[in-house]
PDB file of C-alpha atoms in Angstrom:
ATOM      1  CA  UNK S   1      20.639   3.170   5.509  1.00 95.00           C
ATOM      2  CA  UNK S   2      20.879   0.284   3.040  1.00 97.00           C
ATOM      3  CA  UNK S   3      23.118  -1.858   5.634  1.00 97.00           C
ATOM      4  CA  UNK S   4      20.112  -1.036   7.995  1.00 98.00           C
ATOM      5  CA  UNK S   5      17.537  -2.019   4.883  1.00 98.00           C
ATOM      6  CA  UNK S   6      19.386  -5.285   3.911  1.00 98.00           C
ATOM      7  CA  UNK S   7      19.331  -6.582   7.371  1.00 98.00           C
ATOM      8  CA  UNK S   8      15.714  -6.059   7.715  1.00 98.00           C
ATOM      9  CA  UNK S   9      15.194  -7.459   4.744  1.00 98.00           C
ATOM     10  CA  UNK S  10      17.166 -10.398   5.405  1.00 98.00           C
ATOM     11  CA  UNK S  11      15.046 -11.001   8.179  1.00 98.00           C
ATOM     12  CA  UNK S  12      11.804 -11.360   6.278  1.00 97.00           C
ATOM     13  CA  UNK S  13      13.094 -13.771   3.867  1.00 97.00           C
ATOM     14  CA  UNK S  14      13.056 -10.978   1.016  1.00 98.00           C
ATOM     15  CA  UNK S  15      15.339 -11.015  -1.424  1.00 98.00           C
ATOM     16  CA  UNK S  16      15.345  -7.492  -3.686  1.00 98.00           C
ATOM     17  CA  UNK S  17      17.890  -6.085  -6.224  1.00 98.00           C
ATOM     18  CA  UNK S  18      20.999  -3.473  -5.575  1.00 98.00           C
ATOM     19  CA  UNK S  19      18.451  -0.893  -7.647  1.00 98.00           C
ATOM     20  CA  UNK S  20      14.991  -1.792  -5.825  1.00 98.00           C
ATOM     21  CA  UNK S  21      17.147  -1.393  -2.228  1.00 98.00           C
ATOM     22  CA  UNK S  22      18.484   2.208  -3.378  1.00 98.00           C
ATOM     23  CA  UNK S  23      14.636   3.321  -4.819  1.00 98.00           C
ATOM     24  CA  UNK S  24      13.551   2.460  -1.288  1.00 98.00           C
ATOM     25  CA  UNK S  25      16.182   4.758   0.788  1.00 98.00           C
ATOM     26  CA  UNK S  26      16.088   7.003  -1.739  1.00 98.00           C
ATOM     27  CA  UNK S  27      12.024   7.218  -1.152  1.00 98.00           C
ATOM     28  CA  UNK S  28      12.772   7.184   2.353  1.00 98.00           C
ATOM     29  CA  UNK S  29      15.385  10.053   2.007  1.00 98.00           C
ATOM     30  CA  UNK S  30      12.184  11.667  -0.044  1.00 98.00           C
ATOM     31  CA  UNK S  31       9.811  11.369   2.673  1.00 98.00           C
ATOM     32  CA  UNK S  32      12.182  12.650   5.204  1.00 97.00           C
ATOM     33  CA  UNK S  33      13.145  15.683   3.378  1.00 97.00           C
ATOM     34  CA  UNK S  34       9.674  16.669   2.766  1.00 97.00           C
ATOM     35  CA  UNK S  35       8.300  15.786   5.825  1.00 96.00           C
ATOM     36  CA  UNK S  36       9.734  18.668   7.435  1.00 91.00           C
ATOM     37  CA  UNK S  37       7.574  21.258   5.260  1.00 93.00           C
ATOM     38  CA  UNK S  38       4.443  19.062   4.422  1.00 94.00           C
ATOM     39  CA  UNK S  39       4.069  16.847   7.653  1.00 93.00           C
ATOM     40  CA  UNK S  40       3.645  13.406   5.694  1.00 95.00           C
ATOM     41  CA  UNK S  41       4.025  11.270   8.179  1.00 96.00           C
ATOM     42  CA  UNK S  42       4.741  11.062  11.883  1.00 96.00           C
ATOM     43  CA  UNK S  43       7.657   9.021  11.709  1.00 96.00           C
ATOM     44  CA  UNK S  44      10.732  11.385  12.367  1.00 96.00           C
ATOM     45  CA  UNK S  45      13.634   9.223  12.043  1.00 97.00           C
ATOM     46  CA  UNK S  46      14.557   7.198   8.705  1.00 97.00           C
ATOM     47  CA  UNK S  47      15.363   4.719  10.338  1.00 97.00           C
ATOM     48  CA  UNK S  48      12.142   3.923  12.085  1.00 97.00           C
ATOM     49  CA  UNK S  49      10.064   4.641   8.575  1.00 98.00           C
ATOM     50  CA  UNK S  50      12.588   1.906   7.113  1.00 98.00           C
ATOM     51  CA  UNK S  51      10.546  -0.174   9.861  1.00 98.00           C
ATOM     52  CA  UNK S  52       7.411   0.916   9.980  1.00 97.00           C
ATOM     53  CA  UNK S  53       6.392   2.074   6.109  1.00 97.00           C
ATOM     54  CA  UNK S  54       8.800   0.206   3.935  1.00 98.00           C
ATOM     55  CA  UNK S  55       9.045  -3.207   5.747  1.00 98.00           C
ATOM     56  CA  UNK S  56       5.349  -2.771   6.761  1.00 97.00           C
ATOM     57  CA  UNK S  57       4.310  -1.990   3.255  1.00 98.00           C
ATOM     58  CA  UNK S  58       6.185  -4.519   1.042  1.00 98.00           C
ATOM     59  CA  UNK S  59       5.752  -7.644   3.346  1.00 98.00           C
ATOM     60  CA  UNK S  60       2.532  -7.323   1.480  1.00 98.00           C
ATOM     61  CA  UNK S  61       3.391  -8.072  -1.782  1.00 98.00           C
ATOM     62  CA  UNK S  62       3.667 -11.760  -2.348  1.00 98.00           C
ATOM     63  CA  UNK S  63      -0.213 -12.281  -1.086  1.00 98.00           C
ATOM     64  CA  UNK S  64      -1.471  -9.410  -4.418  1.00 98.00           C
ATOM     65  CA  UNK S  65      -2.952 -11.378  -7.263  1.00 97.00           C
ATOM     66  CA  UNK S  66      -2.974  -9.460 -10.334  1.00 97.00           C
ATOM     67  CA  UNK S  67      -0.980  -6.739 -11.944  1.00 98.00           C
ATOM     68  CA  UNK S  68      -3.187  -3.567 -11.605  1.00 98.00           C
ATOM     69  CA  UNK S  69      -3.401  -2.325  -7.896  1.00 98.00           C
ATOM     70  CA  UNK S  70      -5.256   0.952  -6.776  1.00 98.00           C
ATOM     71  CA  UNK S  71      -3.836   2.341  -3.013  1.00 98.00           C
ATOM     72  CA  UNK S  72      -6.785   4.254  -1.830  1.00 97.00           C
ATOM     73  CA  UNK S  73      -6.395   6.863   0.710  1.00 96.00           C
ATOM     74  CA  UNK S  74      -2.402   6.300  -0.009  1.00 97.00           C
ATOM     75  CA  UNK S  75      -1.203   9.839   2.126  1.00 96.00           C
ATOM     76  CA  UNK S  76       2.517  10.155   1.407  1.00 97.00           C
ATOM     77  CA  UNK S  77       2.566   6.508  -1.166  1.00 98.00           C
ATOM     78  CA  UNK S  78       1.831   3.906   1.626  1.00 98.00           C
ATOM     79  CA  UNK S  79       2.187   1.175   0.874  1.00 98.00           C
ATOM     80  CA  UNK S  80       1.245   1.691  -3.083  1.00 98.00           C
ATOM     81  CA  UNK S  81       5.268   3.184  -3.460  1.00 98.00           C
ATOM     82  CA  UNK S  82       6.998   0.406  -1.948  1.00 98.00           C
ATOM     83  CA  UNK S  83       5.286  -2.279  -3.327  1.00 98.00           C
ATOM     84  CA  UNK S  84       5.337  -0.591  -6.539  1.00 98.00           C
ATOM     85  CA  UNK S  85       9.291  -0.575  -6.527  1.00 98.00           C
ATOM     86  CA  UNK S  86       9.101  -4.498  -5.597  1.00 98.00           C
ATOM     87  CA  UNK S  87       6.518  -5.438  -8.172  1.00 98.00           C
ATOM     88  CA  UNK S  88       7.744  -3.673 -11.007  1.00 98.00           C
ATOM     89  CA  UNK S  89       5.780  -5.736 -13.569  1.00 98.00           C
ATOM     90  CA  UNK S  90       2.173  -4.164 -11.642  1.00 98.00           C
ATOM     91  CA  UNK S  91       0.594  -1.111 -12.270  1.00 98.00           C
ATOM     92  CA  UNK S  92      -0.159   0.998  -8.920  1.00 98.00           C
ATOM     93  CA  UNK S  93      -2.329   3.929  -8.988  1.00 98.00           C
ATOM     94  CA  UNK S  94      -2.227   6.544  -6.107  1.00 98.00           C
ATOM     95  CA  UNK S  95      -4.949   7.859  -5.050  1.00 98.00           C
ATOM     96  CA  UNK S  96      -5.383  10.798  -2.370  1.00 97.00           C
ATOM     97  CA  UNK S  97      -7.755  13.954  -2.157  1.00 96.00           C
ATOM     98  CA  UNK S  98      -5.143  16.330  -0.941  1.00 96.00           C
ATOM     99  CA  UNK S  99      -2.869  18.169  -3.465  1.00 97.00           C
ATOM    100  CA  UNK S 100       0.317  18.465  -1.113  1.00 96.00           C
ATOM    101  CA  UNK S 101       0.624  14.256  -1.107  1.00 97.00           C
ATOM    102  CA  UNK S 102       0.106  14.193  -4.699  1.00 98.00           C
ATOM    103  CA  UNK S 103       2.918  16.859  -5.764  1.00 98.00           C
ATOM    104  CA  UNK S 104       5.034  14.966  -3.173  1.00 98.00           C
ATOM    105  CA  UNK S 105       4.526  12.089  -4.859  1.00 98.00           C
ATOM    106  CA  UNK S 106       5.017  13.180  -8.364  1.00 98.00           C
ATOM    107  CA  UNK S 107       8.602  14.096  -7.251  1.00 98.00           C
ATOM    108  CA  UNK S 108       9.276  10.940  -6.073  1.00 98.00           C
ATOM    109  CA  UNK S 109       7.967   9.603  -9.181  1.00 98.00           C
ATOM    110  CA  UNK S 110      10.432  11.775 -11.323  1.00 98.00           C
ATOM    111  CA  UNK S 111      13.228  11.349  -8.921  1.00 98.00           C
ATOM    112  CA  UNK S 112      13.018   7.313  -8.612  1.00 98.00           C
ATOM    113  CA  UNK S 113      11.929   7.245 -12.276  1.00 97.00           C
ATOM    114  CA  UNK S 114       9.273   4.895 -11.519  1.00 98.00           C
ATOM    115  CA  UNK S 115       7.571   4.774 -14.155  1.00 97.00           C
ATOM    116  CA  UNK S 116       4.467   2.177 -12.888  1.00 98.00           C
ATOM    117  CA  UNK S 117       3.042   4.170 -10.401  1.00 98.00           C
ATOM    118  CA  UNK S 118      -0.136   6.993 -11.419  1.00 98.00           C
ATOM    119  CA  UNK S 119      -0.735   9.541  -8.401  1.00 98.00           C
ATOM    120  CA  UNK S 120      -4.168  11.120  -8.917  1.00 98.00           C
ATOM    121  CA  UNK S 121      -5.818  13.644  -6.896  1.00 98.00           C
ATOM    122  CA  UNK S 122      -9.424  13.064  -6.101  1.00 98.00           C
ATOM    123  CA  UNK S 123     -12.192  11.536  -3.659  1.00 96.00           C
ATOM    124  CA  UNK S 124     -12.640   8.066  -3.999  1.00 96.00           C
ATOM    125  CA  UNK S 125     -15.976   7.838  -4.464  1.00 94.00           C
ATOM    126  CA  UNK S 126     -15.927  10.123  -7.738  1.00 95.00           C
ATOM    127  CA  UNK S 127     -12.913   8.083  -9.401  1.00 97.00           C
ATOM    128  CA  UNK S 128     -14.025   6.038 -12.032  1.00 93.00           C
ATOM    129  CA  UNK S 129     -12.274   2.556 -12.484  1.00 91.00           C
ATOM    130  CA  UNK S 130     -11.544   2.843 -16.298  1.00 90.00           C
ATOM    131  CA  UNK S 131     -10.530  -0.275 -17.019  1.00 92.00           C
ATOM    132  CA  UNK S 132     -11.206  -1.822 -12.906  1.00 95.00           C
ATOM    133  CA  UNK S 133      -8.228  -2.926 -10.971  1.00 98.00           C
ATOM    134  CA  UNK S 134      -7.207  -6.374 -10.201  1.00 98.00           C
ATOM    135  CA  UNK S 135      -6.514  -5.140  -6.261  1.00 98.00           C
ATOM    136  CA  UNK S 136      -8.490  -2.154  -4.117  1.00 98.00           C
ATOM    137  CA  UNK S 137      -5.441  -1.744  -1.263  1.00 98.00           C
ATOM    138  CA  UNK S 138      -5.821   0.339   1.745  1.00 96.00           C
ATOM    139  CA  UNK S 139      -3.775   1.060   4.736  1.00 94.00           C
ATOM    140  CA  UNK S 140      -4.448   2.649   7.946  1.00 81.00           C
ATOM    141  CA  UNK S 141      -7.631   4.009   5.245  1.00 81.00           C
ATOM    142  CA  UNK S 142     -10.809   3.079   7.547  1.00 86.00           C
ATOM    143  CA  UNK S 143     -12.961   0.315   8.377  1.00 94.00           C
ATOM    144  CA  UNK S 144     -13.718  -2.418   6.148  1.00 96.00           C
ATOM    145  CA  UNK S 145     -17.392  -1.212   6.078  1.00 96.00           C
ATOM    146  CA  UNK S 146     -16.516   2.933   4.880  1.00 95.00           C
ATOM    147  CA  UNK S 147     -13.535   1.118   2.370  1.00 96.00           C
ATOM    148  CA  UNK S 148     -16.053  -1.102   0.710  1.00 96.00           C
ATOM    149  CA  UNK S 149     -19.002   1.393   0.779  1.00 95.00           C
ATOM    150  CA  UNK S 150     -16.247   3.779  -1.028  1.00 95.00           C
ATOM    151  CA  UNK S 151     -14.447   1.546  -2.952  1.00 96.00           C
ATOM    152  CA  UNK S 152     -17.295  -0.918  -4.373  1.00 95.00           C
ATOM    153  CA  UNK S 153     -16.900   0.118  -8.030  1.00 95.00           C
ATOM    154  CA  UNK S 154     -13.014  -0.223  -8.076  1.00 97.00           C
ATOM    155  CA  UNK S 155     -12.391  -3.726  -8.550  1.00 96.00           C
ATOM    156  CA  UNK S 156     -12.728  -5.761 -11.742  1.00 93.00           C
ATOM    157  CA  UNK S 157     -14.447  -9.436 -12.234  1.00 89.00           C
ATOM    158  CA  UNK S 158     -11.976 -10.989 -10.279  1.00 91.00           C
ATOM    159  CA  UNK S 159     -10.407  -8.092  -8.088  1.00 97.00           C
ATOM    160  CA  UNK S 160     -10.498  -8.067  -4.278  1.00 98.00           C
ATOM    161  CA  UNK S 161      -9.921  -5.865  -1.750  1.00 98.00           C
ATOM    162  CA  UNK S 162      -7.013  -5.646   0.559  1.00 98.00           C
ATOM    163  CA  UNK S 163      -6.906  -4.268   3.780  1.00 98.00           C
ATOM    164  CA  UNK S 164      -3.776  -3.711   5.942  1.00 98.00           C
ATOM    165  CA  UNK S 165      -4.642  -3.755  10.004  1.00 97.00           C
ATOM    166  CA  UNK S 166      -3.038  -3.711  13.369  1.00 96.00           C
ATOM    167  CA  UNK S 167      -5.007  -6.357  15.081  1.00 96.00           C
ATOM    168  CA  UNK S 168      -7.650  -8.584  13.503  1.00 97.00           C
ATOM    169  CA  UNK S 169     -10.718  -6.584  13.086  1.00 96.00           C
ATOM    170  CA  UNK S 170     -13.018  -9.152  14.071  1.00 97.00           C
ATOM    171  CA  UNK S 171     -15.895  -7.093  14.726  1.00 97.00           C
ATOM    172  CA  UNK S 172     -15.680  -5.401  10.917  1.00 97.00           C
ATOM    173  CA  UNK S 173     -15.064  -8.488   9.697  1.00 97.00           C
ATOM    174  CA  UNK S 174     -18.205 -10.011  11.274  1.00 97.00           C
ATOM    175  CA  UNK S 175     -20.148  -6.688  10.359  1.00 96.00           C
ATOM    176  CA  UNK S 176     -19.283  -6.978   6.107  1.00 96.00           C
ATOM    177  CA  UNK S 177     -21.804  -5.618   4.266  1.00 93.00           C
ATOM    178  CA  UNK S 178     -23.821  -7.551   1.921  1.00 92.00           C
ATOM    179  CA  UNK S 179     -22.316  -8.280  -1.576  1.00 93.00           C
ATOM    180  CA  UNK S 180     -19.112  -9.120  -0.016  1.00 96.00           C
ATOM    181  CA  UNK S 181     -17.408 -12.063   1.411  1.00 96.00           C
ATOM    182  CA  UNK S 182     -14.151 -12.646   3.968  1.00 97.00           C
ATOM    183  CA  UNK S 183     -11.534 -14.626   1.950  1.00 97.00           C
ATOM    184  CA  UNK S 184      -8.860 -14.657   4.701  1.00 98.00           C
ATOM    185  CA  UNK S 185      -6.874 -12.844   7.502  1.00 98.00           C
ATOM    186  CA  UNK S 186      -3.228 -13.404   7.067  1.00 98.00           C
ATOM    187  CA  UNK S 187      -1.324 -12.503   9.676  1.00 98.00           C
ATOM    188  CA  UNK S 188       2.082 -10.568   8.397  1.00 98.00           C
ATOM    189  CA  UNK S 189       5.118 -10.975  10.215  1.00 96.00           C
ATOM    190  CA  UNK S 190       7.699  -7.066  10.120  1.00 97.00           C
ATOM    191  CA  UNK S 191      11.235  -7.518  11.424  1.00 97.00           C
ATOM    192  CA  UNK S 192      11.447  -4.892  14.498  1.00 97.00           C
ATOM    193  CA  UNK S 193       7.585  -3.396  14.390  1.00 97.00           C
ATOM    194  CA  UNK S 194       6.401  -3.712  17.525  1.00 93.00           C
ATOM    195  CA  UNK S 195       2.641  -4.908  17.486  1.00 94.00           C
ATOM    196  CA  UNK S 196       0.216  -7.230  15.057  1.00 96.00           C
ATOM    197  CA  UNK S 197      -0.769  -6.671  11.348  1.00 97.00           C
ATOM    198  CA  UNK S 198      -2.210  -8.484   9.262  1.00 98.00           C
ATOM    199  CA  UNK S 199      -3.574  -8.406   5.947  1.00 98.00           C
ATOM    200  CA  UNK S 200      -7.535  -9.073   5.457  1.00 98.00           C
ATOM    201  CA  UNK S 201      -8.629 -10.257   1.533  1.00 98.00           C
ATOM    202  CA  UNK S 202     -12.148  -9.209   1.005  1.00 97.00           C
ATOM    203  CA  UNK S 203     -14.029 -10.721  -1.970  1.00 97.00           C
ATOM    204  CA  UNK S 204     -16.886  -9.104  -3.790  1.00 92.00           C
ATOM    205  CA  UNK S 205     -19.948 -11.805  -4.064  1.00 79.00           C
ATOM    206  CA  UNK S 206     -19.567 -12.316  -7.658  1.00 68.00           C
ATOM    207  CA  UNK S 207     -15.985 -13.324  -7.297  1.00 65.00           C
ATOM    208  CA  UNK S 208     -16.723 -15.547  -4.188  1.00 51.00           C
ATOM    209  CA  UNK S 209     -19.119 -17.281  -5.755  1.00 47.00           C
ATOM    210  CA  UNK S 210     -17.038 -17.846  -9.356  1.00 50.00           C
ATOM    211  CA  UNK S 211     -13.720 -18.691  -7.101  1.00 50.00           C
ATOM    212  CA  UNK S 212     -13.519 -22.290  -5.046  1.00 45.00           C
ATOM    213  CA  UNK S 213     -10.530 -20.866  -3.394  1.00 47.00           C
TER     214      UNK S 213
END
């Protein structure tokens, strides 16, 4: 699985450590196992979820400004676990209501010893952002309207909100609710997914009117 890893990584221009390429199989090894029992995900082959949650997840990363990210909604750690094995220096805390992703998580935790990642159990709109993250991340969570209406509080002076899609949501984006501002769409390129993503940076008002950028 790592030949299979290191290719696709080669492919998006990503260049990881020997340690951060066995943490990834071995959280894909994770995810397999336990899929079986607890129905994570429903990707069945490790090699596909090397595609379509790792690669998916981490090409990601180099667009986060900050170092404390919050992965809303994250089911079995997507894409807060990834991202948190290539951004070691950021904090990611994983959220999700239901207690069989959260103990599945915790093992992963214990068995990757990563020790910047927080799984939490709870609703979203009853966790209280204490201090407020630098990122609000979401994947496959909802639409930019229910994320923002849940997720308002989350972010800190200067955190935004990022929000990984298929296709460009045009319509949501068009539809934002008031308070908050489109920064950009960036459109993310996965070795072997079939299909668009792309990554769409919200900013709350306050930050879109401090920020020139």
């Amino acid at each position: 699985m790592i030949n299979k890893l290191s290719a696709l990584l080669k492919a998006a221009n990503i260049f990881l450590t020997d340690r951060q390429k066995e943490q990834l199989t071995g959280y894909v090894e994770l995810l397999h196992k336990w899929n079986k029992a607890y129905n994570l995900t429903s990707v069945r082959d490790p090699q596909q979820m090397l595609v379509r949650h790792i690669m998916d997840s981490i090409v990601v990363e180099p667009y986060l400004e900050g170092s404390r990210f919050i992965d809303v909604g994250t089911g079995p750690g997507l894409p807060g676990v990834p991202l948190a094995i290539v951004r070691p220096e950021a904090h990611f805390t994983l959220l999700d209501s239901l207690g069989k992703r959260i103990r599945f998580l915790k093992q992963v935790q214990h068995e990757l010893k990563l020790e910047n990642i927080d799984p939490v159990q709870s609703r979203v709109e009853v966790f209280p952002a204490e201090p407020p993250f630098d990122g609000v991340i979401s994947r496959a969570f909802a639409s930019l309207n229910d994320m923002l209406s849940w997720c308002h509080h989350l972010p800190g002076e200067k955190g935004r909100f990022y929000a990984l899609k298929g296709v460009v949501p045009q319509d949501e984006i068009d539809a934002l609710p008031a308070g908050f501002t489109h920064h950009k769409t960036v459109k993310l390129l996965v070795p072997e997914l079939e299909g668009e993503r792309h990554l769409v940076v919200i900013n709350p008002q306050n930050l879109a009117a401090s920020s020139a950028d």
